[in-house]
mmCIF file of C-alpha atoms in Angstrom:
data_model
loop_
_atom_site.group_PDB
_atom_site.id
_atom_site.type_symbol
_atom_site.label_atom_id
_atom_site.label_comp_id
_atom_site.label_asym_id
_atom_site.label_seq_id
_atom_site.Cartn_x
_atom_site.Cartn_y
_atom_site.Cartn_z
ATOM 1 C CA MET L 1 11.235 27.158 -7.139
ATOM 2 C CA GLU L 2 14.783 25.829 -7.397
ATOM 3 C CA ALA L 3 14.758 22.712 -9.565
ATOM 4 C CA ASP L 4 17.031 19.666 -9.732
ATOM 5 C CA ARG L 5 18.855 20.030 -6.407
ATOM 6 C CA THR L 6 19.190 16.236 -6.280
ATOM 7 C CA GLY L 7 21.061 15.962 -9.580
ATOM 8 C CA ARG L 8 23.387 18.880 -8.879
ATOM 9 C CA THR L 9 24.187 17.658 -5.353
ATOM 10 C CA LEU L 10 24.789 14.123 -6.616
ATOM 11 C CA ARG L 11 27.241 15.414 -9.229
ATOM 12 C CA GLN L 12 29.076 17.620 -6.725
ATOM 13 C CA LEU L 13 29.479 14.770 -4.230
ATOM 14 C CA ARG L 14 30.549 12.297 -6.928
ATOM 15 C CA ILE L 15 33.215 14.635 -8.318
ATOM 16 C CA ALA L 16 34.442 15.379 -4.800
ATOM 17 C CA ARG L 17 34.912 11.639 -4.274
ATOM 18 C CA GLN L 18 36.651 11.387 -7.692
ATOM 19 C CA LEU L 19 34.248 8.713 -8.905
ATOM 20 C CA SER L 20 33.107 8.190 -12.485
ATOM 21 C CA LEU L 21 29.435 7.624 -13.296
ATOM 22 C CA ARG L 22 30.211 3.962 -13.939
ATOM 23 C CA ASP L 23 32.025 3.634 -10.606
ATOM 24 C CA LEU L 24 29.119 5.144 -8.693
ATOM 25 C CA ALA L 25 26.571 3.122 -10.644
ATOM 26 C CA GLY L 26 28.411 -0.045 -9.621
ATOM 27 C CA VAL L 27 28.280 0.946 -5.963
ATOM 28 C CA LEU L 28 24.556 1.791 -6.135
ATOM 29 C CA PHE L 29 23.552 -1.176 -8.325
ATOM 30 C CA CYS L 30 21.981 0.992 -11.017
ATOM 31 C CA ASP L 31 22.583 1.833 -14.671
ATOM 32 C CA HIS L 32 25.150 4.567 -15.325
ATOM 33 C CA THR L 33 23.048 6.094 -18.114
ATOM 34 C CA TRP L 34 20.138 6.470 -15.686
ATOM 35 C CA LEU L 35 22.531 8.027 -13.173
ATOM 36 C CA CYS L 36 23.666 10.485 -15.856
ATOM 37 C CA LYS L 37 20.061 11.501 -16.433
ATOM 38 C CA VAL L 38 19.592 12.049 -12.705
ATOM 39 C CA GLU L 39 22.601 14.371 -12.623
ATOM 40 C CA SER L 40 21.337 16.268 -15.676
ATOM 41 C CA GLY L 41 17.886 16.684 -14.142
ATOM 42 C CA THR L 42 16.002 14.728 -16.824
ATOM 43 C CA ARG L 43 15.228 11.895 -14.366
ATOM 44 C CA TRP L 44 14.428 12.020 -10.682
ATOM 45 C CA PRO L 45 14.713 9.080 -8.240
ATOM 46 C CA LYS L 46 11.287 8.591 -6.690
ATOM 47 C CA ASP L 47 12.540 6.469 -3.810
ATOM 48 C CA ARG L 48 13.937 8.322 -0.777
ATOM 49 C CA GLY L 49 15.717 5.097 0.184
ATOM 50 C CA TRP L 50 17.845 5.458 -2.944
ATOM 51 C CA ALA L 51 18.869 8.977 -1.913
ATOM 52 C CA GLU L 52 19.809 7.677 1.536
ATOM 53 C CA GLN L 53 21.967 4.897 0.060
ATOM 54 C CA ALA L 54 23.651 7.253 -2.395
ATOM 55 C CA ASP L 55 24.318 9.806 0.348
ATOM 56 C CA LEU L 56 25.907 7.099 2.490
ATOM 57 C CA ALA L 57 28.029 5.802 -0.408
ATOM 58 C CA LEU L 58 29.279 9.324 -1.158
ATOM 59 C CA ASN L 59 29.803 10.356 2.497
ATOM 60 C CA GLY L 60 27.361 13.168 1.838
ATOM 61 C CA GLY L 61 26.533 13.742 5.483
ATOM 62 C CA GLY L 62 22.847 14.118 4.636
ATOM 63 C CA LEU L 63 23.325 16.709 1.876
ATOM 64 C CA LEU L 64 21.898 14.488 -0.851
ATOM 65 C CA VAL L 65 18.948 13.428 1.296
ATOM 66 C CA ALA L 66 18.212 17.072 2.125
ATOM 67 C CA ALA L 67 18.333 17.941 -1.591
ATOM 68 C CA TRP L 68 15.984 15.063 -2.390
ATOM 69 C CA ASP L 69 13.547 16.174 0.336
ATOM 70 C CA ALA L 70 13.556 19.743 -0.997
ATOM 71 C CA ASP L 71 12.938 18.530 -4.553
ATOM 72 C CA GLN L 72 10.143 16.317 -3.267
ATOM 73 C CA VAL L 73 8.421 19.341 -1.722
ATOM 74 C CA ASP L 74 8.748 21.336 -4.955
ATOM 75 C CA GLN L 75 7.490 18.448 -7.063
ATOM 76 C CA ALA L 76 4.488 18.047 -4.787
ATOM 77 C CA ARG L 77 3.738 21.776 -5.080
ATOM 78 C CA ARG L 78 3.927 21.652 -8.864
ATOM 79 C CA ILE L 79 1.649 18.616 -8.961
ATOM 80 C CA ASP L 80 -0.789 20.254 -6.544
ATOM 81 C CA THR L 81 -0.922 23.384 -8.694
ATOM 82 C CA VAL L 82 -1.754 21.375 -11.796
ATOM 83 C CA LYS L 83 -4.363 19.414 -9.877
ATOM 84 C CA MET L 84 -5.983 22.596 -8.568
ATOM 85 C CA LEU L 85 -6.247 23.982 -12.080
ATOM 86 C CA GLU L 86 -7.727 20.728 -13.339
ATOM 87 C CA ARG L 87 -10.128 20.586 -10.383
ATOM 88 C CA ALA L 88 -11.309 24.146 -11.009
ATOM 89 C CA LYS L 89 -12.084 23.234 -14.609
ATOM 90 C CA ARG L 90 -13.955 20.087 -13.608
ATOM 91 C CA GLU L 91 -15.991 21.916 -10.991
ATOM 92 C CA SER L 92 -17.060 24.539 -13.530
ATOM 93 C CA GLU L 93 -18.044 21.746 -15.907
ATOM 94 C CA ALA L 94 -19.954 20.089 -13.075
ATOM 95 C CA LEU L 95 -21.888 23.293 -12.420
ATOM 96 C CA LEU L 96 -22.878 23.400 -16.060
ATOM 97 C CA ALA L 97 -24.000 19.778 -15.828
ATOM 98 C CA LEU L 98 -26.326 20.490 -12.869
ATOM 99 C CA PRO L 99 -24.948 17.929 -10.356
ATOM 100 C CA ASP L 100 -28.168 18.055 -8.288
ATOM 101 C CA ALA L 101 -29.782 16.048 -11.059
ATOM 102 C CA ALA L 102 -27.752 13.028 -9.902
ATOM 103 C CA ASP L 103 -29.721 10.858 -7.525
ATOM 104 C CA LEU L 104 -27.938 9.682 -4.364
ATOM 105 C CA ASP L 105 -28.552 6.089 -5.437
ATOM 106 C CA ASP L 106 -26.597 6.816 -8.630
ATOM 107 C CA ILE L 107 -23.757 8.316 -6.600
ATOM 108 C CA GLU L 108 -23.679 5.270 -4.313
ATOM 109 C CA GLN L 109 -23.556 3.038 -7.382
ATOM 110 C CA GLY L 110 -20.635 5.117 -8.621
ATOM 111 C CA ILE L 111 -18.803 4.477 -5.343
ATOM 112 C CA ALA L 112 -19.449 0.746 -5.642
ATOM 113 C CA ASP L 113 -18.125 0.837 -9.199
ATOM 114 C CA ILE L 114 -14.914 2.572 -8.074
ATOM 115 C CA ALA L 115 -14.410 0.042 -5.266
ATOM 116 C CA VAL L 116 -14.631 -2.835 -7.731
ATOM 117 C CA LYS L 117 -12.475 -1.277 -10.460
ATOM 118 C CA ALA L 118 -9.774 0.057 -8.116
ATOM 119 C CA ARG L 119 -6.335 -1.407 -8.928
ATOM 120 C CA PHE L 120 -7.563 -2.567 -12.331
ATOM 121 C CA GLU L 121 -7.906 0.858 -13.952
ATOM 122 C CA ALA L 122 -5.336 3.653 -14.018
ATOM 123 C CA TYR L 123 -4.731 5.091 -10.541
ATOM 124 C CA ASP L 124 -5.147 8.677 -11.679
ATOM 125 C CA ARG L 125 -8.532 7.762 -13.176
ATOM 126 C CA THR L 126 -9.707 6.126 -9.941
ATOM 127 C CA LEU L 127 -8.478 9.077 -7.866
ATOM 128 C CA GLU L 128 -10.162 11.550 -10.171
ATOM 129 C CA ARG L 129 -13.497 9.771 -9.938
ATOM 130 C CA ALA L 130 -13.240 9.407 -6.149
ATOM 131 C CA LEU L 131 -12.378 13.069 -5.650
ATOM 132 C CA ASP L 132 -15.254 14.166 -7.864
ATOM 133 C CA LEU L 133 -17.711 12.082 -5.862
ATOM 134 C CA ARG L 134 -16.303 13.323 -2.574
ATOM 135 C CA ALA L 135 -16.607 16.947 -3.674
ATOM 136 C CA GLU L 136 -20.246 16.461 -4.639
ATOM 137 C CA LEU L 137 -21.115 14.576 -1.453
ATOM 138 C CA THR L 138 -19.335 17.171 0.698
ATOM 139 C CA ARG L 139 -21.272 19.939 -1.032
ATOM 140 C CA ARG L 140 -24.548 18.173 -0.324
ATOM 141 C CA VAL L 141 -23.687 17.632 3.348
ATOM 142 C CA ARG L 142 -22.786 21.306 3.794
ATOM 143 C CA GLU L 143 -25.895 22.676 2.134
ATOM 144 C CA GLY L 144 -28.013 21.266 4.990
ATOM 145 C CA ALA L 145 -31.787 20.846 5.177
ATOM 146 C CA HIS L 146 -31.605 17.055 5.071
ATOM 147 C CA SER L 147 -33.767 14.559 6.879
ATOM 148 C CA PRO L 148 -31.857 12.422 9.411
ATOM 149 C CA GLU L 149 -32.037 9.426 7.072
ATOM 150 C CA GLN L 150 -30.762 11.439 4.097
ATOM 151 C CA LEU L 151 -27.886 12.829 6.147
ATOM 152 C CA ARG L 152 -27.006 9.325 7.354
ATOM 153 C CA SER L 153 -26.872 8.086 3.753
ATOM 154 C CA LEU L 154 -24.648 10.999 2.775
ATOM 155 C CA TYR L 155 -22.256 10.271 5.656
ATOM 156 C CA VAL L 156 -22.007 6.601 4.699
ATOM 157 C CA ALA L 157 -21.387 7.387 1.033
ATOM 158 C CA LEU L 158 -18.792 10.009 1.916
ATOM 159 C CA GLY L 159 -17.110 7.620 4.360
ATOM 160 C CA ARG L 160 -16.823 4.959 1.686
ATOM 161 C CA VAL L 161 -15.167 7.409 -0.683
ATOM 162 C CA CYS L 162 -12.679 8.250 2.076
ATOM 163 C CA GLY L 163 -12.109 4.509 2.484
ATOM 164 C CA VAL L 164 -11.280 4.130 -1.202
ATOM 165 C CA LEU L 165 -8.878 7.072 -0.959
ATOM 166 C CA SER L 166 -7.227 5.459 2.064
ATOM 167 C CA TYR L 167 -6.551 2.262 0.151
ATOM 168 C CA LEU L 168 -5.229 4.070 -2.913
ATOM 169 C CA THR L 169 -2.882 6.364 -1.008
ATOM 170 C CA LEU L 170 -1.509 3.433 0.992
ATOM 171 C CA ASP L 171 -0.776 1.611 -2.269
ATOM 172 C CA LEU L 172 1.249 4.675 -3.218
ATOM 173 C CA GLY L 173 3.202 4.436 0.048
ATOM 174 C CA GLN L 174 1.538 7.446 1.703
ATOM 175 C CA SER L 175 0.756 5.777 5.028
ATOM 176 C CA GLU L 176 0.096 8.986 6.996
ATOM 177 C CA THR L 177 -2.361 10.242 4.382
ATOM 178 C CA ALA L 178 -3.997 6.827 4.260
ATOM 179 C CA ALA L 179 -4.452 6.891 8.043
ATOM 180 C CA VAL L 180 -6.163 10.305 7.821
ATOM 181 C CA HIS L 181 -8.587 9.067 5.161
ATOM 182 C CA ALA L 182 -9.314 5.931 7.212
ATOM 183 C CA GLN L 183 -9.990 8.008 10.341
ATOM 184 C CA ALA L 184 -12.350 10.215 8.311
ATOM 185 C CA ALA L 185 -14.166 7.089 7.122
ATOM 186 C CA PHE L 186 -14.519 5.877 10.719
ATOM 187 C CA THR L 187 -15.726 9.268 11.986
ATOM 188 C CA LEU L 188 -18.364 9.447 9.246
ATOM 189 C CA GLY L 189 -19.403 5.909 10.142
ATOM 190 C CA GLU L 190 -19.765 7.068 13.751
ATOM 191 C CA ARG L 191 -21.985 9.984 12.725
ATOM 192 C CA ALA L 192 -24.135 7.648 10.677
ATOM 193 C CA GLY L 193 -24.162 4.890 13.315
ATOM 194 C CA HIS L 194 -23.121 2.526 10.503
ATOM 195 C CA ASP L 195 -21.380 -0.587 11.814
ATOM 196 C CA PRO L 196 -20.113 -1.946 8.459
ATOM 197 C CA LEU L 197 -18.271 1.314 7.744
ATOM 198 C CA ARG L 198 -16.918 1.648 11.289
ATOM 199 C CA ALA L 199 -15.620 -1.909 11.354
ATOM 200 C CA TRP L 200 -14.128 -1.686 7.849
ATOM 201 C CA ALA L 201 -12.452 1.666 8.601
ATOM 202 C CA ARG L 202 -10.781 0.240 11.716
ATOM 203 C CA GLY L 203 -9.421 -2.620 9.612
ATOM 204 C CA THR L 204 -8.011 -0.140 7.131
ATOM 205 C CA GLN L 205 -6.436 1.896 9.920
ATOM 206 C CA ALA L 206 -4.786 -1.305 11.151
ATOM 207 C CA LEU L 207 -3.430 -1.864 7.650
ATOM 208 C CA ALA L 208 -1.924 1.641 7.555
ATOM 209 C CA PHE L 209 -0.336 1.143 10.980
ATOM 210 C CA ARG L 210 1.216 -2.149 9.886
ATOM 211 C CA PHE L 211 2.766 -0.392 6.909
ATOM 212 C CA THR L 212 4.811 1.741 9.331
ATOM 213 C CA LYS L 213 5.466 -1.252 11.644
ATOM 214 C CA ASP L 214 3.380 0.237 14.448
ATOM 215 C CA PHE L 215 2.037 -3.200 15.294
ATOM 216 C CA GLU L 216 0.635 -2.252 18.692
ATOM 217 C CA ALA L 217 -1.507 0.502 17.152
ATOM 218 C CA ALA L 218 -2.526 -1.917 14.395
ATOM 219 C CA ARG L 219 -3.528 -4.506 16.998
ATOM 220 C CA ASP L 220 -5.587 -1.957 18.934
ATOM 221 C CA ALA L 221 -7.362 -0.692 15.808
ATOM 222 C CA ALA L 222 -8.306 -4.221 14.721
ATOM 223 C CA GLN L 223 -9.499 -5.131 18.204
ATOM 224 C CA ASP L 224 -11.678 -2.027 18.383
ATOM 225 C CA GLY L 225 -13.117 -2.794 14.958
ATOM 226 C CA LEU L 226 -14.408 -6.132 16.286
ATOM 227 C CA ASN L 227 -16.730 -4.170 18.596
ATOM 228 C CA TYR L 228 -18.793 -3.184 15.549
ATOM 229 C CA VAL L 229 -19.070 -6.643 13.996
ATOM 230 C CA SER L 230 -22.536 -8.058 13.381
ATOM 231 C CA ARG L 231 -24.395 -9.969 10.687
ATOM 232 C CA SER L 232 -24.569 -6.721 8.722
ATOM 233 C CA THR L 233 -20.793 -6.306 8.468
ATOM 234 C CA GLY L 234 -20.237 -9.096 5.910
ATOM 235 C CA THR L 235 -16.630 -10.235 5.538
ATOM 236 C CA THR L 236 -15.258 -7.504 7.777
ATOM 237 C CA GLU L 237 -14.956 -9.830 10.799
ATOM 238 C CA PRO L 238 -12.548 -12.276 9.101
ATOM 239 C CA ARG L 239 -10.650 -9.262 7.737
ATOM 240 C CA LEU L 240 -10.243 -7.775 11.222
ATOM 241 C CA LEU L 241 -9.247 -11.135 12.701
ATOM 242 C CA CYS L 242 -6.634 -11.671 9.995
ATOM 243 C CA GLY L 243 -5.291 -8.152 10.518
ATOM 244 C CA LEU L 244 -5.143 -8.815 14.246
ATOM 245 C CA ALA L 245 -3.286 -12.075 13.561
ATOM 246 C CA ALA L 246 -0.718 -10.246 11.426
ATOM 247 C CA SER L 247 -0.192 -7.684 14.199
ATOM 248 C CA VAL L 248 0.282 -10.142 17.067
ATOM 249 C CA ALA L 249 2.522 -12.332 14.893
ATOM 250 C CA ASN L 250 4.823 -9.372 14.302
ATOM 251 C CA LEU L 251 4.739 -8.736 18.051
ATOM 252 C CA GLY L 252 6.112 -12.258 18.557
ATOM 253 C CA ASP L 253 3.032 -14.332 19.393
ATOM 254 C CA SER L 254 2.691 -16.913 16.599
ATOM 255 C CA THR L 255 0.480 -19.160 18.732
ATOM 256 C CA ALA L 256 -2.121 -16.415 19.129
ATOM 257 C CA ALA L 257 -1.802 -15.606 15.430
ATOM 258 C CA ILE L 258 -2.657 -19.180 14.440
ATOM 259 C CA GLU L 259 -5.680 -19.156 16.773
ATOM 260 C CA LEU L 260 -6.904 -15.889 15.271
ATOM 261 C CA LEU L 261 -6.450 -17.175 11.716
ATOM 262 C CA ASP L 262 -8.462 -20.285 12.584
ATOM 263 C CA HIS L 263 -11.103 -18.051 14.179
ATOM 264 C CA ALA L 264 -11.196 -16.000 10.966
ATOM 265 C CA GLU L 265 -11.959 -19.133 8.942
ATOM 266 C CA ARG L 266 -14.916 -19.903 11.196
ATOM 267 C CA ALA L 267 -16.051 -16.271 10.939
ATOM 268 C CA ARG L 268 -16.076 -16.501 7.143
ATOM 269 C CA GLU L 269 -18.450 -19.456 7.306
ATOM 270 C CA ARG L 270 -21.039 -17.362 9.165
ATOM 271 C CA ALA L 271 -20.378 -14.036 7.404
ATOM 272 C CA GLY L 272 -23.302 -12.348 5.670
ATOM 273 C CA GLU L 273 -23.197 -10.459 2.378
ATOM 274 C CA ASP L 274 -21.136 -7.294 2.042
ATOM 275 C CA GLU L 275 -23.094 -4.154 1.234
ATOM 276 C CA VAL L 276 -20.402 -3.132 -1.278
ATOM 277 C CA GLY L 277 -17.868 -5.319 -3.068
ATOM 278 C CA GLY L 278 -14.360 -4.671 -4.378
ATOM 279 C CA LEU L 279 -12.173 -3.000 -1.789
ATOM 280 C CA PHE L 280 -14.936 -3.434 0.796
ATOM 281 C CA ARG L 281 -15.016 -7.216 0.440
ATOM 282 C CA PHE L 282 -12.460 -9.542 2.035
ATOM 283 C CA SER L 283 -12.014 -12.351 -0.479
ATOM 284 C CA GLU L 284 -11.088 -15.949 0.271
ATOM 285 C CA ALA L 285 -7.851 -15.442 -1.670
ATOM 286 C CA LYS L 286 -6.987 -12.528 0.597
ATOM 287 C CA GLN L 287 -7.667 -14.630 3.672
ATOM 288 C CA ILE L 288 -5.306 -17.392 2.484
ATOM 289 C CA TYR L 289 -2.713 -14.712 1.703
ATOM 290 C CA TYR L 290 -2.953 -13.360 5.265
ATOM 291 C CA ARG L 291 -2.131 -16.769 6.686
ATOM 292 C CA GLY L 292 1.028 -16.869 4.585
ATOM 293 C CA PHE L 293 2.474 -13.546 5.686
ATOM 294 C CA SER L 294 1.199 -13.632 9.281
ATOM 295 C CA LEU L 295 3.192 -16.788 9.995
ATOM 296 C CA MET L 296 6.385 -16.038 8.075
ATOM 297 C CA TRP L 297 8.027 -14.350 11.063
ATOM 298 C CA ALA L 298 7.670 -17.360 13.360
ATOM 299 C CA ASP L 299 10.798 -19.054 14.739
ATOM 300 C CA ASP L 300 9.267 -22.525 14.742
ATOM 301 C CA PRO L 301 10.162 -24.363 11.490
ATOM 302 C CA ALA L 302 6.794 -26.160 11.553
ATOM 303 C CA VAL L 303 4.971 -22.804 11.578
ATOM 304 C CA LEU L 304 7.237 -21.491 8.816
ATOM 305 C CA ARG L 305 6.341 -24.492 6.665
ATOM 306 C CA LYS L 306 2.652 -23.658 7.230
ATOM 307 C CA SER L 307 3.408 -20.136 6.049
ATOM 308 C CA ALA L 308 5.078 -21.442 2.895
ATOM 309 C CA LEU L 309 2.167 -23.776 2.113
ATOM 310 C CA ALA L 310 -0.362 -20.968 2.657
ATOM 311 C CA SER L 311 1.583 -18.660 0.326
ATOM 312 C CA GLU L 312 1.641 -21.379 -2.342
ATOM 313 C CA ASP L 313 -2.135 -21.717 -1.966
ATOM 314 C CA ALA L 314 -2.505 -17.936 -2.173
ATOM 315 C CA ILE L 315 -0.473 -17.762 -5.406
ATOM 316 C CA ARG L 316 -2.816 -20.290 -6.989
ATOM 317 C CA ALA L 317 -5.848 -18.386 -5.695
ATOM 318 C CA TRP L 318 -4.600 -15.065 -7.105
ATOM 319 C CA GLN L 319 -4.102 -16.668 -10.509
ATOM 320 C CA VAL L 320 -7.863 -17.287 -10.547
ATOM 321 C CA GLN L 321 -8.949 -14.046 -8.846
ATOM 322 C CA ARG L 322 -6.593 -11.667 -10.627
ATOM 323 C CA SER L 323 -4.731 -9.215 -8.395
ATOM 324 C CA PRO L 324 -1.154 -8.744 -9.683
ATOM 325 C CA GLY L 325 0.183 -6.894 -6.656
ATOM 326 C CA ASP L 326 -1.203 -9.448 -4.197
ATOM 327 C CA GLU L 327 0.155 -12.338 -6.261
ATOM 328 C CA MET L 328 3.618 -10.741 -6.279
ATOM 329 C CA LEU L 329 3.431 -10.279 -2.502
ATOM 330 C CA SER L 330 2.464 -13.928 -1.983
ATOM 331 C CA GLN L 331 5.522 -14.953 -4.003
ATOM 332 C CA ILE L 332 7.711 -12.721 -1.835
ATOM 333 C CA TYR L 333 6.172 -14.179 1.351
ATOM 334 C CA LEU L 334 6.930 -17.689 0.071
ATOM 335 C CA ALA L 335 10.509 -16.581 -0.649
ATOM 336 C CA SER L 336 10.798 -15.065 2.840
ATOM 337 C CA ALA L 337 9.514 -18.155 4.633
ATOM 338 C CA SER L 338 11.854 -20.333 2.552
ATOM 339 C CA ALA L 339 14.816 -18.094 3.415
ATOM 340 C CA ARG L 340 14.021 -18.332 7.106
ATOM 341 C CA LEU L 341 13.857 -22.118 6.720
ATOM 342 C CA GLY L 342 17.378 -22.026 5.270
ATOM 343 C CA ASP L 343 16.336 -23.071 1.755
ATOM 344 C CA LEU L 344 18.077 -20.583 -0.533
ATOM 345 C CA ASP L 345 17.141 -22.358 -3.767
ATOM 346 C CA ALA L 346 13.436 -22.376 -2.879
ATOM 347 C CA SER L 347 13.597 -18.723 -1.829
ATOM 348 C CA LEU L 348 15.171 -17.592 -5.106
ATOM 349 C CA ALA L 349 12.798 -19.759 -7.174
ATOM 350 C CA ALA L 350 9.827 -18.158 -5.399
ATOM 351 C CA VAL L 351 10.931 -14.558 -5.939
ATOM 352 C CA ASP L 352 12.163 -14.997 -9.522
ATOM 353 C CA PRO L 353 8.695 -14.474 -11.129
ATOM 354 C CA VAL L 354 8.439 -11.172 -9.266
ATOM 355 C CA LEU L 355 11.727 -9.908 -10.691
ATOM 356 C CA MET L 356 10.531 -10.829 -14.185
ATOM 357 C CA THR L 357 7.397 -8.691 -13.798
ATOM 358 C CA PRO L 358 7.416 -4.925 -14.444
ATOM 359 C CA ILE L 359 6.751 -3.192 -11.149
ATOM 360 C CA SER L 360 4.030 -0.565 -11.059
ATOM 361 C CA ALA L 361 4.854 2.693 -9.309
ATOM 362 C CA HIS L 362 2.000 2.175 -6.841
ATOM 363 C CA PHE L 363 3.159 -1.233 -5.579
ATOM 364 C CA SER L 364 4.650 0.234 -2.409
ATOM 365 C CA TRP L 365 4.057 -2.994 -0.467
ATOM 366 C CA VAL L 366 6.058 -4.958 -3.067
ATOM 367 C CA ARG L 367 9.081 -2.670 -2.731
ATOM 368 C CA LYS L 368 8.815 -2.772 1.054
ATOM 369 C CA ARG L 369 8.695 -6.579 1.215
ATOM 370 C CA LEU L 370 11.548 -6.999 -1.279
ATOM 371 C CA ARG L 371 13.733 -4.869 0.975
ATOM 372 C CA GLN L 372 12.839 -7.173 3.866
ATOM 373 C CA LEU L 373 13.733 -10.202 1.749
ATOM 374 C CA ASP L 374 17.081 -8.555 0.955
ATOM 375 C CA GLU L 375 17.727 -8.301 4.706
ATOM 376 C CA LEU L 376 16.680 -11.930 5.273
ATOM 377 C CA LEU L 377 19.078 -13.197 2.599
ATOM 378 C CA ALA L 378 21.899 -11.210 4.184
ATOM 379 C CA GLU L 379 21.031 -12.577 7.629
ATOM 380 C CA HIS L 380 20.580 -16.250 6.735
ATOM 381 C CA PHE L 381 23.145 -16.633 3.905
ATOM 382 C CA PRO L 382 25.941 -14.159 4.778
ATOM 383 C CA ASP L 383 28.708 -16.127 3.042
ATOM 384 C CA SER L 384 26.809 -17.190 -0.080
ATOM 385 C CA ALA L 385 27.889 -15.673 -3.390
ATOM 386 C CA VAL L 386 24.574 -16.799 -4.896
ATOM 387 C CA ALA L 387 22.669 -14.929 -2.190
ATOM 388 C CA ALA L 388 24.849 -11.849 -2.735
ATOM 389 C CA ASP L 389 24.032 -11.876 -6.461
ATOM 390 C CA ALA L 390 20.338 -12.266 -5.666
ATOM 391 C CA ARG L 391 20.479 -9.303 -3.298
ATOM 392 C CA GLU L 392 21.994 -7.176 -6.062
ATOM 393 C CA ARG L 393 19.098 -8.163 -8.335
ATOM 394 C CA LEU L 394 16.573 -7.286 -5.643
ATOM 395 C CA ARG L 395 18.073 -3.854 -5.031
ATOM 396 C CA ALA L 396 18.370 -3.075 -8.729
ATOM 397 C CA TYR L 397 14.738 -4.063 -9.251
ATOM 398 C CA VAL L 398 13.462 -1.929 -6.353
ATOM 399 C CA LEU L 399 15.523 1.109 -7.347
ATOM 400 C CA ALA L 400 14.411 0.871 -10.974
ATOM 401 C CA ALA L 401 10.748 1.255 -9.969
#
């Protein structure tokens, strides 16, 4: 493998443009010492958007982006190799531990535990546990000789593990991978005839589609998920309705979005208990949060003010039900609604706590929404020096992640 193409290409393009490290760092809103480390190969920019901006600034004609893409492939191969070696070791240890001794009820409890602890423990730990459970469940499905009820339970358990993997990979910005995991969860729910899993998986597919701004596909996935709603599906109905509201709002129909959000509130009142909590439960805080970001793209100032109020409520809710990433997003949604209302001071006050918080590498939604806020500030305050300074802070924060 050829290593460090990105650093070498960056240096070649910079020298060709006769720029110093400090000059280039000023253009890219980053620290020149970090840039030096990138050129030397001791650091690697994880964000492809950074490579695109640097390539544009250096008139690279795509050379730097191509180098970054090639390095990304090599890095992924190296990581995969290490993971395969670690997996082989774990599987040998599992054979020694006689995995058949584990009762399916214990495995299902393990899945529930992962769903609750996800986002609060280290991501690599959650992924490791989920992959171990999936490997064991897959082995049991393939060995055959199950009763129909046993096979159904295995499918449901395996589908839930795929659901957890979908959420985790989407948090890491891997929307295509997340969509595959969500489709696997739905297909396993189909095989088991399990409505809670089918409905939840469709909601997660809608989430992955919204990440890539495919709002029509997101709308269709959420609508299909409603076909599986019943008393047994717990809080999945309000989740699907809120996801549908977010999709139609982004497609320009704020009136329908408000109706769907109101419908979701009524659905929560009649919702039964969720079979599994954590990632499989749609909390009240999450529902308030959805109202904030579903309405922030409206043109009507009255609707935008509703968005801002909902985001303020969501921030307070997240301070009780701890979820750092969701709280940061609610602050960004408040900043976005304020910007669209023309209130620069309120927008900057809302986003300031975010910029004071260390960003975790898996907060892909936070980076995505900060970029959107950057665009909103440019659009609504094009001649403001204060807004220009704020945009520099936003870009520096995102690129430092």
